[in-house]
Short mmCIF file of N, CA and C in Angstrom, two decimals:
data_model
loop_
_atom_site.label_atom_id
_atom_site.label_comp_id
_atom_site.label_asym_id
_atom_site.label_seq_id
_atom_site.Cartn_x
_atom_site.Cartn_y
_atom_site.Cartn_z
N MET A 1 -1.23 8.79 -32.26
CA MET A 1 -1.99 9.78 -31.89
C MET A 1 -2.76 9.82 -30.60
N LEU A 2 -3.05 8.57 -30.18
CA LEU A 2 -3.48 8.52 -28.84
C LEU A 2 -2.69 8.72 -27.60
N ARG A 3 -1.41 8.41 -28.00
CA ARG A 3 -0.32 8.62 -27.00
C ARG A 3 -0.14 10.22 -26.95
N SER A 4 -0.08 10.93 -27.76
CA SER A 4 -0.04 12.50 -27.73
C SER A 4 -1.23 12.96 -27.22
N LEU A 5 -2.30 12.43 -27.45
CA LEU A 5 -3.65 12.98 -26.86
C LEU A 5 -3.68 12.77 -25.19
N CYS A 6 -3.24 11.50 -24.84
CA CYS A 6 -3.31 11.16 -23.39
C CYS A 6 -2.16 12.02 -22.51
N THR A 7 -1.11 12.27 -23.25
CA THR A 7 -0.13 13.03 -22.47
C THR A 7 -0.51 14.41 -22.41
N ARG A 8 -1.27 14.98 -23.31
CA ARG A 8 -1.68 16.33 -23.25
C ARG A 8 -2.96 16.51 -22.11
N ILE A 9 -3.74 15.58 -21.99
CA ILE A 9 -4.97 15.60 -21.18
C ILE A 9 -4.43 15.67 -19.71
N ARG A 10 -5.00 16.39 -18.80
CA ARG A 10 -4.58 16.31 -17.32
C ARG A 10 -5.27 14.90 -16.83
N PRO A 11 -4.72 14.44 -15.87
CA PRO A 11 -5.27 13.11 -15.17
C PRO A 11 -6.68 13.35 -14.71
N LEU A 12 -7.11 14.45 -14.40
CA LEU A 12 -8.55 14.54 -13.98
C LEU A 12 -9.64 14.68 -15.08
N GLN A 13 -8.98 14.94 -16.36
CA GLN A 13 -9.92 14.90 -17.48
C GLN A 13 -10.01 13.61 -18.17
N VAL A 14 -9.14 12.72 -17.91
CA VAL A 14 -9.04 11.41 -18.55
C VAL A 14 -10.24 10.52 -18.14
N ALA A 15 -10.64 9.59 -18.96
CA ALA A 15 -11.86 8.74 -18.72
C ALA A 15 -11.43 7.85 -17.70
N ALA A 16 -12.45 7.54 -16.82
CA ALA A 16 -12.27 6.74 -15.56
C ALA A 16 -12.68 5.30 -15.77
N THR A 17 -13.68 4.96 -16.62
CA THR A 17 -14.05 3.60 -16.72
C THR A 17 -13.73 3.10 -18.01
N SER A 18 -13.73 1.67 -18.24
CA SER A 18 -13.30 1.12 -19.55
C SER A 18 -14.31 1.37 -20.53
N SER A 19 -15.73 1.66 -20.28
CA SER A 19 -16.62 1.93 -21.40
C SER A 19 -16.28 3.36 -22.07
N GLN A 20 -15.75 4.24 -21.11
CA GLN A 20 -15.50 5.67 -21.67
C GLN A 20 -14.09 5.34 -22.44
N CYS A 21 -13.34 4.55 -22.10
CA CYS A 21 -11.90 4.23 -22.67
C CYS A 21 -12.32 3.76 -24.14
N GLN A 22 -13.26 2.90 -24.21
CA GLN A 22 -13.62 2.35 -25.54
C GLN A 22 -14.17 3.38 -26.50
N LEU A 23 -14.96 4.39 -25.93
CA LEU A 23 -15.46 5.61 -26.87
C LEU A 23 -14.30 6.31 -27.27
N LEU A 24 -13.33 6.63 -26.31
CA LEU A 24 -12.14 7.45 -26.77
C LEU A 24 -11.35 6.72 -27.91
N SER A 25 -11.12 5.40 -27.72
CA SER A 25 -10.29 4.82 -28.74
C SER A 25 -10.99 4.42 -30.03
N GLY A 26 -12.39 4.22 -30.02
CA GLY A 26 -13.09 3.89 -31.24
C GLY A 26 -13.19 2.29 -31.29
N ASN A 27 -12.40 1.44 -30.56
CA ASN A 27 -12.63 0.13 -30.61
C ASN A 27 -12.45 -0.54 -29.23
N SER A 28 -12.85 -1.72 -28.82
CA SER A 28 -12.78 -2.27 -27.58
C SER A 28 -11.54 -2.81 -27.14
N LYS A 29 -10.51 -3.18 -28.15
CA LYS A 29 -9.37 -3.79 -27.91
C LYS A 29 -8.08 -2.86 -27.85
N GLY A 30 -8.28 -1.81 -28.62
CA GLY A 30 -7.16 -0.94 -28.83
C GLY A 30 -6.65 -0.02 -27.70
N PHE A 31 -7.38 0.37 -26.73
CA PHE A 31 -6.91 1.46 -25.83
C PHE A 31 -6.00 0.86 -24.94
N LEU A 32 -6.51 -0.24 -24.13
CA LEU A 32 -5.78 -0.65 -22.76
C LEU A 32 -4.31 -1.02 -23.28
N PRO A 33 -4.20 -1.87 -24.26
CA PRO A 33 -2.80 -2.22 -24.45
C PRO A 33 -1.81 -0.93 -24.85
N LEU A 34 -2.43 -0.09 -25.47
CA LEU A 34 -1.70 1.34 -25.70
C LEU A 34 -1.37 1.89 -24.29
N LEU A 35 -2.43 1.86 -23.53
CA LEU A 35 -2.22 2.51 -22.21
C LEU A 35 -1.18 1.97 -21.41
N ASN A 36 -0.94 0.58 -21.50
CA ASN A 36 0.05 -0.13 -20.70
C ASN A 36 1.39 0.10 -21.21
N ILE A 37 1.59 0.51 -22.49
CA ILE A 37 2.83 0.88 -23.08
C ILE A 37 3.50 2.07 -22.42
N PHE A 38 2.76 3.16 -22.24
CA PHE A 38 3.37 4.38 -21.79
C PHE A 38 2.96 4.76 -20.36
N THR A 39 2.36 3.86 -19.73
CA THR A 39 1.99 4.23 -18.23
C THR A 39 2.41 2.96 -17.42
N LYS A 40 2.77 3.21 -16.09
CA LYS A 40 3.18 2.03 -15.29
C LYS A 40 1.83 1.35 -14.82
N SER A 41 0.81 2.07 -14.39
CA SER A 41 -0.41 1.25 -13.99
C SER A 41 -1.58 2.29 -14.20
N TRP A 42 -2.79 1.57 -14.46
CA TRP A 42 -3.98 2.31 -14.71
C TRP A 42 -4.36 3.31 -13.45
N ASN A 43 -4.20 2.80 -12.22
CA ASN A 43 -4.62 3.69 -11.06
C ASN A 43 -3.73 4.86 -10.89
N THR A 44 -2.43 4.80 -10.97
CA THR A 44 -1.41 5.93 -10.75
C THR A 44 -1.70 6.86 -11.98
N TRP A 45 -2.03 6.26 -13.11
CA TRP A 45 -2.21 7.36 -14.20
C TRP A 45 -3.49 8.11 -14.06
N LEU A 46 -4.50 7.76 -13.37
CA LEU A 46 -5.92 8.29 -13.30
C LEU A 46 -5.90 9.13 -12.10
N GLN A 47 -4.85 9.09 -11.08
CA GLN A 47 -5.07 9.78 -9.89
C GLN A 47 -4.81 11.37 -10.11
N PRO A 48 -5.90 12.18 -9.52
CA PRO A 48 -5.61 13.63 -9.71
C PRO A 48 -4.66 14.20 -9.04
N THR A 49 -3.84 15.26 -9.77
CA THR A 49 -2.82 16.01 -9.01
C THR A 49 -3.44 17.27 -8.32
N CYS A 50 -2.78 17.70 -7.34
CA CYS A 50 -3.23 18.86 -6.69
C CYS A 50 -2.68 20.23 -7.39
N SER A 51 -3.53 20.98 -7.99
CA SER A 51 -3.13 22.22 -8.58
C SER A 51 -3.06 23.32 -7.70
N GLN A 52 -3.65 23.24 -6.50
CA GLN A 52 -3.62 24.42 -5.67
C GLN A 52 -2.24 24.62 -4.94
N SER A 53 -1.41 23.44 -4.66
CA SER A 53 -0.20 23.60 -3.82
C SER A 53 0.84 24.18 -4.78
N VAL A 54 1.89 24.63 -4.15
CA VAL A 54 3.02 25.02 -4.96
C VAL A 54 4.04 23.77 -5.30
N ILE A 55 4.11 22.90 -4.47
CA ILE A 55 4.84 21.71 -4.64
C ILE A 55 3.93 20.74 -5.24
N PRO A 56 4.31 20.06 -6.36
CA PRO A 56 3.36 19.16 -6.98
C PRO A 56 3.19 17.83 -6.10
N THR A 57 2.03 17.61 -5.41
CA THR A 57 1.96 16.36 -4.78
C THR A 57 0.59 15.71 -5.17
N ARG A 58 0.39 14.48 -4.82
CA ARG A 58 -0.87 13.81 -5.17
C ARG A 58 -1.91 13.88 -4.12
N CYS A 59 -3.12 14.12 -4.59
CA CYS A 59 -4.33 14.13 -3.61
C CYS A 59 -4.86 12.62 -3.70
N SER A 60 -5.83 12.43 -2.68
CA SER A 60 -6.46 11.15 -2.59
C SER A 60 -7.50 11.31 -3.65
N SER A 61 -7.81 10.18 -4.31
CA SER A 61 -8.83 10.12 -5.22
C SER A 61 -10.10 9.76 -4.55
N ILE A 62 -11.20 9.98 -5.21
CA ILE A 62 -12.56 9.99 -4.59
C ILE A 62 -12.73 8.54 -3.95
N ASP A 63 -12.24 7.49 -4.85
CA ASP A 63 -12.35 5.99 -4.51
C ASP A 63 -11.61 5.92 -3.07
N GLN A 64 -10.23 6.46 -3.02
CA GLN A 64 -9.54 6.33 -1.76
C GLN A 64 -10.20 6.94 -0.65
N LEU A 65 -10.74 8.13 -0.87
CA LEU A 65 -11.47 8.76 0.14
C LEU A 65 -12.80 8.05 0.73
N HIS A 66 -13.39 7.38 -0.28
CA HIS A 66 -14.49 6.54 0.07
C HIS A 66 -14.12 5.32 0.89
N ARG A 67 -12.91 4.62 0.52
CA ARG A 67 -12.49 3.46 1.19
C ARG A 67 -12.03 3.71 2.64
N ASN A 68 -11.21 4.81 2.72
CA ASN A 68 -10.24 4.99 3.94
C ASN A 68 -10.71 6.24 4.61
N GLY A 69 -11.65 7.02 4.16
CA GLY A 69 -11.95 8.21 4.94
C GLY A 69 -10.88 9.31 4.73
N PRO A 70 -11.23 10.56 5.33
CA PRO A 70 -10.20 11.56 5.05
C PRO A 70 -8.90 11.25 5.93
N HIS A 71 -7.83 12.05 5.35
CA HIS A 71 -6.56 11.88 6.11
C HIS A 71 -6.56 12.40 7.58
N LYS A 72 -6.17 11.60 8.35
CA LYS A 72 -6.05 11.93 9.88
C LYS A 72 -4.59 12.19 10.25
N LYS A 73 -4.37 13.30 10.81
CA LYS A 73 -2.89 13.35 11.25
C LYS A 73 -2.67 12.62 12.57
N LYS A 74 -1.42 11.91 12.54
CA LYS A 74 -1.07 11.10 13.55
C LYS A 74 -0.80 11.92 14.73
N VAL A 75 -1.46 11.40 16.02
CA VAL A 75 -1.21 12.05 17.26
C VAL A 75 0.03 11.63 17.91
N ARG A 76 0.95 12.32 18.39
CA ARG A 76 2.11 11.79 19.09
C ARG A 76 1.73 11.28 20.41
N ASP A 77 2.16 10.20 20.92
CA ASP A 77 2.02 9.81 22.23
C ASP A 77 2.82 10.46 23.24
N THR A 78 2.35 11.36 24.07
CA THR A 78 3.28 12.24 24.98
C THR A 78 3.73 11.37 26.11
N LYS A 79 2.98 10.24 26.52
CA LYS A 79 3.45 9.51 27.54
C LYS A 79 4.14 8.18 27.04
N LYS A 80 4.73 8.30 25.96
CA LYS A 80 5.46 7.04 25.39
C LYS A 80 6.54 6.47 26.21
N HIS A 81 7.32 7.44 26.91
CA HIS A 81 8.36 6.90 27.71
C HIS A 81 8.01 6.37 29.11
N MET A 82 6.92 6.71 29.40
CA MET A 82 6.10 6.11 30.64
C MET A 82 5.24 4.90 30.41
N GLN A 83 5.08 4.59 29.12
CA GLN A 83 4.15 3.45 28.72
C GLN A 83 2.82 3.64 29.35
N GLY A 84 2.25 4.82 29.58
CA GLY A 84 0.95 5.03 29.87
C GLY A 84 0.69 5.01 31.43
N LYS A 85 1.77 4.93 32.20
CA LYS A 85 1.73 4.88 33.70
C LYS A 85 1.95 6.18 34.25
N PRO A 86 1.18 6.69 35.13
CA PRO A 86 1.47 7.94 35.77
C PRO A 86 2.71 8.00 36.58
N GLN A 87 3.00 7.06 37.44
CA GLN A 87 4.33 6.97 38.01
C GLN A 87 4.91 5.46 37.96
N ILE A 88 6.41 5.41 38.19
CA ILE A 88 7.02 4.14 38.18
C ILE A 88 8.05 4.27 39.23
N LYS A 89 8.31 3.15 39.91
CA LYS A 89 9.21 3.07 40.82
C LYS A 89 10.69 2.61 40.17
N GLY A 90 11.79 3.15 40.80
CA GLY A 90 13.00 2.83 40.31
C GLY A 90 14.10 2.78 41.25
N ILE A 91 15.28 2.23 40.98
CA ILE A 91 16.56 2.23 41.93
C ILE A 91 17.49 2.94 41.50
N VAL A 92 18.20 3.78 42.33
CA VAL A 92 19.09 4.77 41.79
C VAL A 92 20.57 3.93 41.63
N LEU A 93 21.11 4.14 40.35
CA LEU A 93 22.38 3.39 40.14
C LEU A 93 23.52 4.49 40.33
N LYS A 94 23.18 5.68 39.86
CA LYS A 94 24.36 6.53 40.04
C LYS A 94 23.70 8.06 40.10
N VAL A 95 24.43 8.91 40.98
CA VAL A 95 24.05 10.32 41.10
C VAL A 95 25.03 11.11 40.23
N VAL A 96 24.43 11.99 39.34
CA VAL A 96 25.31 12.69 38.39
C VAL A 96 24.69 14.18 38.37
N THR A 97 25.63 14.94 37.86
CA THR A 97 25.22 16.44 37.61
C THR A 97 25.35 16.64 36.05
N ARG A 98 24.37 17.16 35.57
CA ARG A 98 24.34 17.46 34.02
C ARG A 98 24.42 18.95 33.93
N LYS A 99 25.00 19.32 32.75
CA LYS A 99 25.12 20.88 32.30
C LYS A 99 23.88 21.11 31.33
N PRO A 100 23.19 22.12 31.53
CA PRO A 100 22.01 22.38 30.78
C PRO A 100 22.39 23.02 29.19
N LYS A 101 21.32 23.16 28.53
CA LYS A 101 21.72 23.84 27.21
C LYS A 101 21.98 25.20 27.21
N LYS A 102 22.23 25.80 25.97
CA LYS A 102 23.08 26.99 25.84
C LYS A 102 22.80 28.17 26.94
N PRO A 103 21.52 28.78 26.92
CA PRO A 103 21.53 30.00 27.74
C PRO A 103 21.71 29.80 29.23
N ASN A 104 21.45 28.62 29.68
CA ASN A 104 21.42 28.28 31.17
C ASN A 104 22.78 27.86 31.39
N SER A 105 23.09 27.95 32.85
CA SER A 105 24.45 27.58 33.30
C SER A 105 24.60 26.82 34.42
N ALA A 106 23.53 26.90 35.30
CA ALA A 106 23.59 26.15 36.73
C ALA A 106 23.46 24.52 36.38
N ASN A 107 24.34 23.84 37.15
CA ASN A 107 24.41 22.39 36.91
C ASN A 107 23.17 21.87 37.73
N ARG A 108 22.61 20.83 36.98
CA ARG A 108 21.37 20.20 37.41
C ARG A 108 21.71 18.78 38.01
N ARG A 109 21.00 18.54 39.17
CA ARG A 109 21.30 17.16 39.76
C ARG A 109 20.36 16.26 39.10
N CYS A 110 21.00 15.13 38.77
CA CYS A 110 20.21 14.03 38.10
C CYS A 110 20.61 12.70 38.69
N VAL A 111 19.67 11.86 38.37
CA VAL A 111 20.11 10.38 38.94
C VAL A 111 19.92 9.50 37.66
N ARG A 112 20.73 8.40 37.69
CA ARG A 112 20.55 7.38 36.73
C ARG A 112 19.80 6.23 37.33
N LEU A 113 18.70 5.82 36.80
CA LEU A 113 17.83 4.99 37.60
C LEU A 113 17.56 3.54 36.77
N ARG A 114 17.28 2.48 37.36
CA ARG A 114 16.81 1.32 36.71
C ARG A 114 15.37 1.15 37.20
N LEU A 115 14.39 1.21 36.30
CA LEU A 115 13.05 1.24 36.55
C LEU A 115 12.62 -0.19 36.83
N THR A 116 11.35 -0.36 37.52
CA THR A 116 10.97 -1.77 37.67
C THR A 116 10.60 -2.62 36.44
N ASP A 117 10.36 -1.85 35.21
CA ASP A 117 10.22 -2.65 34.03
C ASP A 117 11.48 -3.03 33.32
N GLY A 118 12.70 -2.63 34.10
CA GLY A 118 13.88 -3.04 33.39
C GLY A 118 14.75 -1.92 32.75
N ARG A 119 13.98 -0.85 32.34
CA ARG A 119 14.72 0.10 31.56
C ARG A 119 15.52 0.93 32.47
N GLU A 120 16.71 1.54 31.89
CA GLU A 120 17.55 2.50 32.57
C GLU A 120 17.27 3.92 31.99
N VAL A 121 16.93 4.82 32.88
CA VAL A 121 16.69 6.30 32.54
C VAL A 121 17.45 7.12 33.38
N THR A 122 17.54 8.57 32.90
CA THR A 122 18.02 9.55 33.64
C THR A 122 16.88 10.32 34.09
N ALA A 123 16.81 10.69 35.50
CA ALA A 123 15.63 11.44 35.98
C ALA A 123 16.11 12.83 36.66
N PHE A 124 15.47 13.90 36.57
CA PHE A 124 15.84 15.09 37.24
C PHE A 124 15.44 15.15 38.59
N VAL A 125 16.15 15.55 39.55
CA VAL A 125 15.86 15.78 40.99
C VAL A 125 15.57 17.18 41.22
N PRO A 126 14.35 17.65 41.54
CA PRO A 126 13.89 18.94 41.61
C PRO A 126 14.17 19.52 42.97
N GLY A 127 14.34 20.83 43.30
CA GLY A 127 14.58 21.44 44.49
C GLY A 127 16.06 21.59 44.87
N GLU A 128 16.26 22.21 45.87
CA GLU A 128 17.69 22.68 46.36
C GLU A 128 18.13 21.39 47.31
N GLY A 129 19.22 20.76 46.84
CA GLY A 129 19.80 19.69 47.58
C GLY A 129 18.88 18.39 47.84
N HIS A 130 19.56 17.20 47.93
CA HIS A 130 18.94 16.05 48.03
C HIS A 130 19.72 15.02 48.82
N ASN A 131 19.15 13.93 49.19
CA ASN A 131 19.78 12.91 49.99
C ASN A 131 19.99 11.51 49.34
N LEU A 132 19.91 11.63 47.98
CA LEU A 132 19.91 10.33 47.17
C LEU A 132 21.18 9.83 47.15
N GLN A 133 21.22 8.51 47.28
CA GLN A 133 22.68 7.73 47.10
C GLN A 133 22.44 6.44 46.08
N GLU A 134 23.31 5.83 45.79
CA GLU A 134 23.25 4.44 45.16
C GLU A 134 22.32 3.48 45.96
N HIS A 135 21.46 2.78 45.20
CA HIS A 135 20.57 1.80 45.84
C HIS A 135 19.38 2.28 46.52
N ASN A 136 19.11 3.71 46.45
CA ASN A 136 17.80 4.24 47.05
C ASN A 136 16.72 4.03 46.11
N VAL A 137 15.54 3.73 46.75
CA VAL A 137 14.31 3.45 45.87
C VAL A 137 13.60 4.75 45.77
N VAL A 138 13.21 5.28 44.55
CA VAL A 138 12.52 6.50 44.39
C VAL A 138 11.23 6.20 43.49
N LEU A 139 10.30 7.16 43.58
CA LEU A 139 9.15 7.19 42.56
C LEU A 139 9.47 8.22 41.45
N VAL A 140 9.16 7.88 40.31
CA VAL A 140 9.38 8.69 39.12
C VAL A 140 8.11 9.12 38.33
N GLU A 141 8.02 10.27 37.92
CA GLU A 141 6.76 10.72 36.98
C GLU A 141 7.40 11.08 35.65
N GLY A 142 6.64 11.03 34.66
CA GLY A 142 6.97 11.70 33.39
C GLY A 142 6.93 13.12 33.34
N GLY A 143 7.81 13.69 32.67
CA GLY A 143 7.97 15.23 32.53
C GLY A 143 9.32 15.66 32.43
N ARG A 144 9.51 16.15 31.00
CA ARG A 144 10.95 16.30 30.70
C ARG A 144 11.38 17.68 31.22
N THR A 145 12.77 17.76 31.45
CA THR A 145 13.24 18.96 31.82
C THR A 145 13.91 19.71 30.59
N GLN A 146 13.28 20.90 30.23
CA GLN A 146 13.53 21.60 28.89
C GLN A 146 15.03 21.76 28.57
N ASP A 147 15.87 22.08 29.56
CA ASP A 147 17.22 22.46 29.39
C ASP A 147 18.13 21.26 29.58
N LEU A 148 17.69 20.24 29.77
CA LEU A 148 18.64 18.99 29.94
C LEU A 148 18.15 17.92 28.77
N ILE A 149 19.20 17.64 28.07
CA ILE A 149 19.04 16.84 26.87
C ILE A 149 18.73 15.47 27.27
N GLY A 150 17.69 14.71 26.82
CA GLY A 150 17.56 13.30 27.05
C GLY A 150 17.05 13.07 28.50
N VAL A 151 16.61 14.05 29.31
CA VAL A 151 16.10 13.80 30.65
C VAL A 151 14.60 13.93 30.38
N LYS A 152 13.76 12.84 30.57
CA LYS A 152 12.25 12.81 30.34
C LYS A 152 11.53 12.44 31.53
N HIS A 153 12.24 12.38 32.75
CA HIS A 153 11.58 11.93 34.03
C HIS A 153 11.88 12.82 35.09
N THR A 154 11.08 12.86 36.09
CA THR A 154 11.30 13.73 37.28
C THR A 154 11.16 12.93 38.53
N VAL A 155 11.94 13.06 39.48
CA VAL A 155 11.74 12.34 40.91
C VAL A 155 10.78 12.83 41.63
N ILE A 156 9.93 12.26 42.24
CA ILE A 156 8.94 12.75 43.06
C ILE A 156 9.65 12.97 44.60
N ARG A 157 9.56 14.12 45.15
CA ARG A 157 10.22 14.34 46.42
C ARG A 157 9.26 13.85 47.50
N GLY A 158 9.66 13.36 48.63
CA GLY A 158 8.98 12.98 49.72
C GLY A 158 8.17 11.64 49.64
N LYS A 159 8.81 10.78 48.61
CA LYS A 159 8.26 9.47 48.60
C LYS A 159 9.35 8.26 48.62
N TYR A 160 9.23 7.43 49.34
CA TYR A 160 10.30 6.31 49.53
C TYR A 160 11.48 6.95 50.09
N ASP A 161 12.69 6.79 49.35
CA ASP A 161 14.09 7.13 50.05
C ASP A 161 14.19 8.60 49.80
N CYS A 162 13.56 9.38 48.89
CA CYS A 162 13.92 10.73 48.46
C CYS A 162 13.05 11.65 49.56
N ALA A 163 13.91 12.39 50.28
CA ALA A 163 13.34 13.23 51.28
C ALA A 163 12.60 14.59 50.69
N HIS A 164 11.85 15.26 51.50
CA HIS A 164 11.17 16.46 50.93
C HIS A 164 12.25 17.53 50.88
N VAL A 165 11.89 18.62 50.19
CA VAL A 165 12.80 19.69 50.15
C VAL A 165 12.92 20.40 51.51
N VAL A 166 14.17 20.75 52.00
CA VAL A 166 14.20 21.31 53.33
C VAL A 166 13.89 22.70 53.20
N LYS A 167 13.01 23.14 54.29
CA LYS A 167 12.58 24.46 54.27
C LYS A 167 13.77 25.46 54.71
N LYS A 168 13.83 26.53 53.93
CA LYS A 168 14.97 27.52 54.30
C LYS A 168 14.69 28.14 55.57
N LYS A 169 15.74 28.46 56.41
CA LYS A 169 15.63 29.09 57.74
C LYS A 169 15.79 30.50 57.57
N ARG A 170 15.11 31.27 58.24
CA ARG A 170 15.26 32.77 58.08
C ARG A 170 16.32 33.13 59.00
#
């Protein structure tokens, strides 16, 4: 009888303390062994379910909210690929041209770099024309190029071996 009673009662309506469980069962020894037979653990059985959402999910219990505080959304680190540094120096390994994603068609000038922290990355060279060759030293900042896949760095023009953009003659 107790088993059918407990399966019909929603988890929010079930007694939360052992003294209330003794009142439900009528004796102090009979309820908890019966509870262990048809439930995995006391805590998961008493957790409230969210009735507001369409997909059945679990809400935090009052005890969990008291211990951990409200759920905080994890903030993505946008400068993860730069490790918190604004700029970093690198040496050019290879000068390449990359093709952009679907609607765009102009080839983009990129360089393969070895950064001072040892990582190898691909960086975009902005502006028209450049003078970069293998073994040149360049300064790189974070900032991905939207239509190039996997390119998350940009070369800073006019610093170290990378020349400024040449002004167009009229």
